[in-house]
């Protein structure tokens, strides 16, 4: 199972919006509405930000939103804040009922 | 509240095995799938597999077939991940992670603190 494809880095200024893409195949992202997004800050465990493509867990800001089209999922963060910095990972359920992660995207808030 | 507490750091020689534990509390242990994810130094997240604590059913990522075993002990609400035939590239932080809801199999909402496993001769 190959890793999902994410851009290595994205950046934005405070208040702006950014979008991170996550491209897979019909055997994972395209085949299921089970895409999740995680944020990991240095030295910490990942934190779930989005599940089932577009749902936010309790306590996650509504500035975070998710979507999917075909084999590509996306995470949009609006109204960027410095606290949003970190590494973002997507994951998807696969046809073998395992998960696969993306390679990760480093978000820098300039 | 929900807690996942992992065992401490390990140093192993190539060819050895390691068993990492994840003790849970604050919820009904058998109601939620548990997954294992690892992260090599400076690298991304890598999925290893999952266990259903209710019946012990497992599903491993193909990369780890034959080398990984996930088990559980319902009497003490703990899950275990054993990795054998260790190589230097198995050096990583290993995380247990619980799904967010009883009906979920994939979204990982609760994470252990991580266990560093170092493989070195």
mmCIF file of C-alpha atoms in Angstrom:
data_model
loop_
_atom_site.group_PDB
_atom_site.id
_atom_site.type_symbol
_atom_site.label_atom_id
_atom_site.label_comp_id
_atom_site.label_asym_id
_atom_site.label_seq_id
_atom_site.Cartn_x
_atom_site.Cartn_y
_atom_site.Cartn_z
ATOM 1 C CA UNK A 1 0.000 0.000 0.000
ATOM 2 C CA UNK A 2 1.652 3.231 -1.135
ATOM 3 C CA UNK A 3 1.445 6.339 1.007
ATOM 4 C CA UNK A 4 -1.058 8.990 0.053
ATOM 5 C CA UNK A 5 0.463 12.014 -1.680
ATOM 6 C CA UNK A 6 0.582 15.340 0.131
ATOM 7 C CA UNK A 7 2.599 18.481 -0.593
ATOM 8 C CA UNK A 8 5.701 18.640 1.562
ATOM 9 C CA UNK A 9 4.978 22.148 2.766
ATOM 10 C CA UNK A 10 2.463 24.960 2.623
ATOM 11 C CA UNK A 11 2.549 28.402 4.136
ATOM 12 C CA UNK A 12 0.270 31.336 4.712
ATOM 13 C CA UNK A 13 -0.074 34.561 6.615
ATOM 14 C CA UNK A 14 -2.271 35.040 9.660
ATOM 15 C CA UNK A 15 -5.882 35.446 8.615
ATOM 16 C CA UNK A 16 -5.430 33.797 5.235
ATOM 17 C CA UNK A 17 -6.798 30.431 4.119
ATOM 18 C CA UNK A 18 -4.760 27.458 2.966
ATOM 19 C CA UNK A 19 -5.656 24.093 1.513
ATOM 20 C CA UNK A 20 -3.695 20.850 1.800
ATOM 21 C CA UNK A 21 -4.366 18.122 -0.736
ATOM 22 C CA UNK A 22 -4.191 14.373 -0.221
ATOM 23 C CA UNK A 23 -4.218 12.175 -3.315
ATOM 24 C CA UNK A 24 -4.743 8.453 -3.302
ATOM 25 C CA UNK A 25 -6.438 5.903 -5.511
ATOM 26 C CA UNK A 26 -9.807 4.286 -5.969
ATOM 27 C CA UNK A 27 -8.643 1.627 -3.489
ATOM 28 C CA UNK A 28 -8.438 4.120 -0.669
ATOM 29 C CA UNK A 29 -9.415 7.812 -0.799
ATOM 30 C CA UNK A 30 -11.649 7.432 -3.835
ATOM 31 C CA UNK A 31 -13.356 4.306 -2.633
ATOM 32 C CA UNK A 32 -14.426 5.287 0.872
ATOM 33 C CA UNK A 33 -15.654 8.295 2.815
ATOM 34 C CA UNK A 34 -13.219 7.458 5.584
ATOM 35 C CA UNK A 35 -10.581 10.131 5.264
ATOM 36 C CA UNK A 36 -9.161 11.661 8.425
ATOM 37 C CA UNK A 37 -6.784 14.541 9.050
ATOM 38 C CA UNK A 38 -4.329 14.910 11.927
ATOM 39 C CA UNK A 39 -2.145 17.727 13.188
ATOM 40 C CA UNK A 40 1.102 16.921 14.924
ATOM 41 C CA UNK A 41 3.098 19.532 16.783
ATOM 42 C CA UNK A 42 6.744 18.970 17.748
ATOM 43 C CA UNK A 43 7.249 16.310 20.356
ATOM 44 C CA UNK A 44 3.552 15.508 20.623
ATOM 45 C CA UNK A 45 1.204 12.776 19.486
ATOM 46 C CA UNK A 46 -1.022 13.515 16.502
ATOM 47 C CA UNK A 47 -4.401 15.130 17.099
ATOM 48 C CA UNK A 48 -7.508 14.222 15.112
ATOM 49 C CA UNK A 49 -8.838 17.280 13.273
ATOM 50 C CA UNK A 50 -11.272 15.826 10.713
ATOM 51 C CA UNK A 51 -12.876 12.406 10.341
ATOM 52 C CA UNK A 52 -15.112 10.827 7.704
ATOM 53 C CA UNK A 53 -13.919 13.385 5.117
ATOM 54 C CA UNK A 54 -15.595 16.448 6.581
ATOM 55 C CA UNK A 55 -16.616 15.972 10.203
ATOM 56 C CA UNK A 56 -14.981 17.799 13.079
ATOM 57 C CA UNK A 57 -14.518 16.186 16.486
ATOM 58 C CA UNK A 58 -15.813 18.094 19.447
ATOM 59 C CA UNK A 59 -13.441 20.895 20.360
ATOM 60 C CA UNK A 60 -11.893 21.390 16.921
ATOM 61 C CA UNK A 61 -12.355 24.884 15.543
ATOM 62 C CA UNK A 62 -14.799 25.380 12.679
ATOM 63 C CA UNK A 63 -11.928 27.070 10.829
ATOM 64 C CA UNK A 64 -10.969 23.518 9.831
ATOM 65 C CA UNK A 65 -12.948 21.885 7.048
ATOM 66 C CA UNK A 66 -12.523 18.822 4.875
ATOM 67 C CA UNK A 67 -13.747 17.727 1.479
ATOM 68 C CA UNK A 68 -13.186 15.074 -1.152
ATOM 69 C CA UNK A 69 -13.454 14.850 -4.911
ATOM 70 C CA UNK A 70 -12.608 11.616 -6.647
ATOM 71 C CA UNK A 71 -9.285 10.283 -5.405
ATOM 72 C CA UNK A 72 -8.254 13.563 -3.758
ATOM 73 C CA UNK A 73 -9.202 14.812 -0.314
ATOM 74 C CA UNK A 74 -8.441 18.254 1.008
ATOM 75 C CA UNK A 75 -8.142 20.088 4.292
ATOM 76 C CA UNK A 76 -8.832 23.810 4.380
ATOM 77 C CA UNK A 77 -7.861 26.033 7.261
ATOM 78 C CA UNK A 78 -9.409 29.476 7.207
ATOM 79 C CA UNK A 79 -8.384 32.472 9.289
ATOM 80 C CA UNK A 80 -4.898 31.077 9.823
ATOM 81 C CA UNK A 81 -3.446 31.464 13.285
ATOM 82 C CA UNK A 82 0.099 30.900 14.483
ATOM 83 C CA UNK A 83 -1.133 28.021 16.648
ATOM 84 C CA UNK A 84 -2.138 26.167 13.470
ATOM 85 C CA UNK A 85 1.502 25.504 12.647
ATOM 86 C CA UNK A 86 2.546 21.882 12.607
ATOM 87 C CA UNK A 87 2.665 18.798 10.448
ATOM 88 C CA UNK A 88 -0.601 17.667 8.928
ATOM 89 C CA UNK A 89 -1.287 14.088 7.882
ATOM 90 C CA UNK A 90 -4.202 12.614 6.014
ATOM 91 C CA UNK A 91 -5.235 8.992 6.316
ATOM 92 C CA UNK A 92 -7.703 6.776 4.552
ATOM 93 C CA UNK A 93 -9.285 3.404 5.007
ATOM 94 C CA UNK A 94 -8.192 0.994 2.284
ATOM 95 C CA UNK A 95 -9.790 -1.956 0.537
ATOM 96 C CA UNK A 96 -7.887 -4.303 2.845
ATOM 97 C CA UNK A 97 -9.468 -2.583 5.885
ATOM 98 C CA UNK A 98 -6.122 -1.188 6.939
ATOM 99 C CA UNK A 99 -5.249 2.500 7.022
ATOM 100 C CA UNK A 100 -2.740 4.387 4.933
ATOM 101 C CA UNK A 101 -1.246 7.754 5.814
ATOM 102 C CA UNK A 102 -0.043 10.583 3.654
ATOM 103 C CA UNK A 103 3.578 11.660 3.785
ATOM 104 C CA UNK A 104 2.732 14.757 5.790
ATOM 105 C CA UNK A 105 2.624 18.494 5.084
ATOM 106 C CA UNK A 106 4.472 21.075 7.122
ATOM 107 C CA UNK A 107 2.347 24.174 7.652
ATOM 108 C CA UNK A 108 4.162 27.408 8.350
ATOM 109 C CA UNK A 109 2.281 30.528 9.365
ATOM 110 C CA UNK A 110 4.431 33.432 8.252
ATOM 111 C CA UNK B 1 -11.125 10.689 31.257
ATOM 112 C CA UNK B 2 -9.759 8.420 28.540
ATOM 113 C CA UNK B 3 -6.113 7.528 29.050
ATOM 114 C CA UNK B 4 -3.696 5.411 27.031
ATOM 115 C CA UNK B 5 -0.435 4.868 28.885
ATOM 116 C CA UNK B 6 2.361 3.110 27.050
ATOM 117 C CA UNK B 7 5.374 1.271 28.367
ATOM 118 C CA UNK B 8 8.779 2.888 28.525
ATOM 119 C CA UNK B 9 11.564 3.264 26.010
ATOM 120 C CA UNK B 10 13.408 0.180 24.807
ATOM 121 C CA UNK B 11 16.829 -0.471 23.315
ATOM 122 C CA UNK B 12 17.149 -3.676 21.329
ATOM 123 C CA UNK B 13 19.785 -5.378 19.220
ATOM 124 C CA UNK B 14 19.157 -6.265 15.581
ATOM 125 C CA UNK B 15 17.297 -9.541 15.284
ATOM 126 C CA UNK B 16 15.633 -9.228 18.680
ATOM 127 C CA UNK B 17 11.950 -8.672 19.437
ATOM 128 C CA UNK B 18 10.195 -5.901 21.319
ATOM 129 C CA UNK B 19 6.794 -5.875 22.998
ATOM 130 C CA UNK B 20 5.144 -2.521 23.696
ATOM 131 C CA UNK B 21 2.161 -2.275 25.993
ATOM 132 C CA UNK B 22 -0.700 0.235 26.057
ATOM 133 C CA UNK B 23 -2.795 0.310 29.210
ATOM 134 C CA UNK B 24 -6.167 1.994 28.880
ATOM 135 C CA UNK B 25 -8.622 3.508 31.320
ATOM 136 C CA UNK B 26 -11.668 5.738 31.378
ATOM 137 C CA UNK B 27 -13.840 3.827 28.913
ATOM 138 C CA UNK B 28 -15.162 0.378 28.074
ATOM 139 C CA UNK B 29 -12.065 -1.341 26.707
ATOM 140 C CA UNK B 30 -13.846 -3.830 24.474
ATOM 141 C CA UNK B 31 -15.982 -1.224 22.676
ATOM 142 C CA UNK B 32 -13.266 0.526 20.638
ATOM 143 C CA UNK B 33 -10.787 -0.635 18.018
ATOM 144 C CA UNK B 34 -7.144 0.056 18.826
ATOM 145 C CA UNK B 35 -4.513 0.780 16.204
ATOM 146 C CA UNK B 36 -0.714 0.976 16.189
ATOM 147 C CA UNK B 37 1.201 3.646 14.292
ATOM 148 C CA UNK B 38 4.924 4.319 14.251
ATOM 149 C CA UNK B 39 7.088 7.298 13.377
ATOM 150 C CA UNK B 40 10.783 7.051 12.584
ATOM 151 C CA UNK B 41 12.937 10.010 13.649
ATOM 152 C CA UNK B 42 12.133 13.024 11.481
ATOM 153 C CA UNK B 43 9.753 10.987 9.329
ATOM 154 C CA UNK B 44 6.020 10.681 8.820
ATOM 155 C CA UNK B 45 3.401 8.408 10.335
ATOM 156 C CA UNK B 46 3.379 4.769 9.302
ATOM 157 C CA UNK B 47 0.415 2.480 9.890
ATOM 158 C CA UNK B 48 1.054 -0.949 11.404
ATOM 159 C CA UNK B 49 -2.327 -2.496 12.088
ATOM 160 C CA UNK B 50 -5.279 -2.766 14.405
ATOM 161 C CA UNK B 51 -6.907 -5.064 16.932
ATOM 162 C CA UNK B 52 -10.504 -5.469 17.980
ATOM 163 C CA UNK B 53 -10.250 -5.708 21.771
ATOM 164 C CA UNK B 54 -13.640 -7.419 21.913
ATOM 165 C CA UNK B 55 -12.600 -10.596 20.142
ATOM 166 C CA UNK B 56 -8.878 -10.165 19.492
ATOM 167 C CA UNK B 57 -9.330 -10.045 15.721
ATOM 168 C CA UNK B 58 -6.378 -8.356 14.027
ATOM 169 C CA UNK B 59 -5.591 -6.763 10.684
ATOM 170 C CA UNK B 60 -1.987 -5.929 9.868
ATOM 171 C CA UNK B 61 -0.482 -3.704 7.220
ATOM 172 C CA UNK B 62 1.122 -5.883 4.569
ATOM 173 C CA UNK B 63 4.572 -4.453 5.247
ATOM 174 C CA UNK B 64 4.555 -6.016 8.705
ATOM 175 C CA UNK B 65 3.037 -9.409 7.906
ATOM 176 C CA UNK B 66 4.967 -12.137 9.652
ATOM 177 C CA UNK B 67 6.774 -9.743 11.986
ATOM 178 C CA UNK B 68 4.051 -8.065 14.027
ATOM 179 C CA UNK B 69 1.625 -9.519 16.544
ATOM 180 C CA UNK B 70 -1.055 -7.513 18.312
ATOM 181 C CA UNK B 71 -2.791 -8.941 21.349
ATOM 182 C CA UNK B 72 -4.968 -7.801 24.178
ATOM 183 C CA UNK B 73 -5.671 -8.648 27.810
ATOM 184 C CA UNK B 74 -9.216 -7.687 28.678
ATOM 185 C CA UNK B 75 -8.654 -8.360 32.392
ATOM 186 C CA UNK B 76 -6.341 -5.357 32.607
ATOM 187 C CA UNK B 77 -7.665 -3.319 29.635
ATOM 188 C CA UNK B 78 -4.372 -3.455 27.799
ATOM 189 C CA UNK B 79 -3.213 -4.031 24.270
ATOM 190 C CA UNK B 80 0.235 -5.131 23.129
ATOM 191 C CA UNK B 81 2.282 -4.851 19.960
ATOM 192 C CA UNK B 82 5.190 -7.204 19.441
ATOM 193 C CA UNK B 83 7.596 -6.688 16.550
ATOM 194 C CA UNK B 84 10.188 -9.346 15.788
ATOM 195 C CA UNK B 85 13.366 -9.599 13.714
ATOM 196 C CA UNK B 86 14.158 -5.999 14.505
ATOM 197 C CA UNK B 87 16.323 -3.970 12.122
ATOM 198 C CA UNK B 88 17.878 -0.559 12.495
ATOM 199 C CA UNK B 89 15.106 0.983 10.394
ATOM 200 C CA UNK B 90 12.572 -0.143 12.985
ATOM 201 C CA UNK B 91 13.928 2.590 15.245
ATOM 202 C CA UNK B 92 10.877 4.754 15.820
ATOM 203 C CA UNK B 93 8.312 6.046 18.254
ATOM 204 C CA UNK B 94 5.455 3.568 18.435
ATOM 205 C CA UNK B 95 1.969 4.837 19.268
ATOM 206 C CA UNK B 96 -1.224 3.063 20.235
ATOM 207 C CA UNK B 97 -4.315 4.978 19.178
ATOM 208 C CA UNK B 98 -8.007 4.433 19.881
ATOM 209 C CA UNK B 99 -10.780 5.199 17.433
ATOM 210 C CA UNK B 100 -13.069 8.086 18.213
ATOM 211 C CA UNK B 101 -16.379 6.204 18.434
ATOM 212 C CA UNK B 102 -17.622 2.688 18.990
ATOM 213 C CA UNK B 103 -18.893 2.484 15.406
ATOM 214 C CA UNK B 104 -15.676 3.834 13.916
ATOM 215 C CA UNK B 105 -12.859 1.644 12.670
ATOM 216 C CA UNK B 106 -10.495 4.261 11.351
ATOM 217 C CA UNK B 107 -10.432 7.747 12.924
ATOM 218 C CA UNK B 108 -7.843 7.867 15.699
ATOM 219 C CA UNK B 109 -8.939 10.262 18.418
ATOM 220 C CA UNK B 110 -7.034 9.143 21.492
ATOM 221 C CA UNK B 111 -3.288 8.497 21.355
ATOM 222 C CA UNK B 112 -0.798 7.081 23.791
ATOM 223 C CA UNK B 113 2.260 9.120 24.665
ATOM 224 C CA UNK B 114 4.466 7.036 22.391
ATOM 225 C CA UNK B 115 7.239 4.549 23.093
ATOM 226 C CA UNK B 116 10.688 5.035 21.606
ATOM 227 C CA UNK B 117 12.211 1.800 20.386
ATOM 228 C CA UNK B 118 15.858 2.047 19.412
ATOM 229 C CA UNK B 119 17.462 -0.776 17.456
ATOM 230 C CA UNK B 120 21.228 -0.664 17.634
ATOM 231 C CA UNK B 121 24.097 -3.084 17.866
#
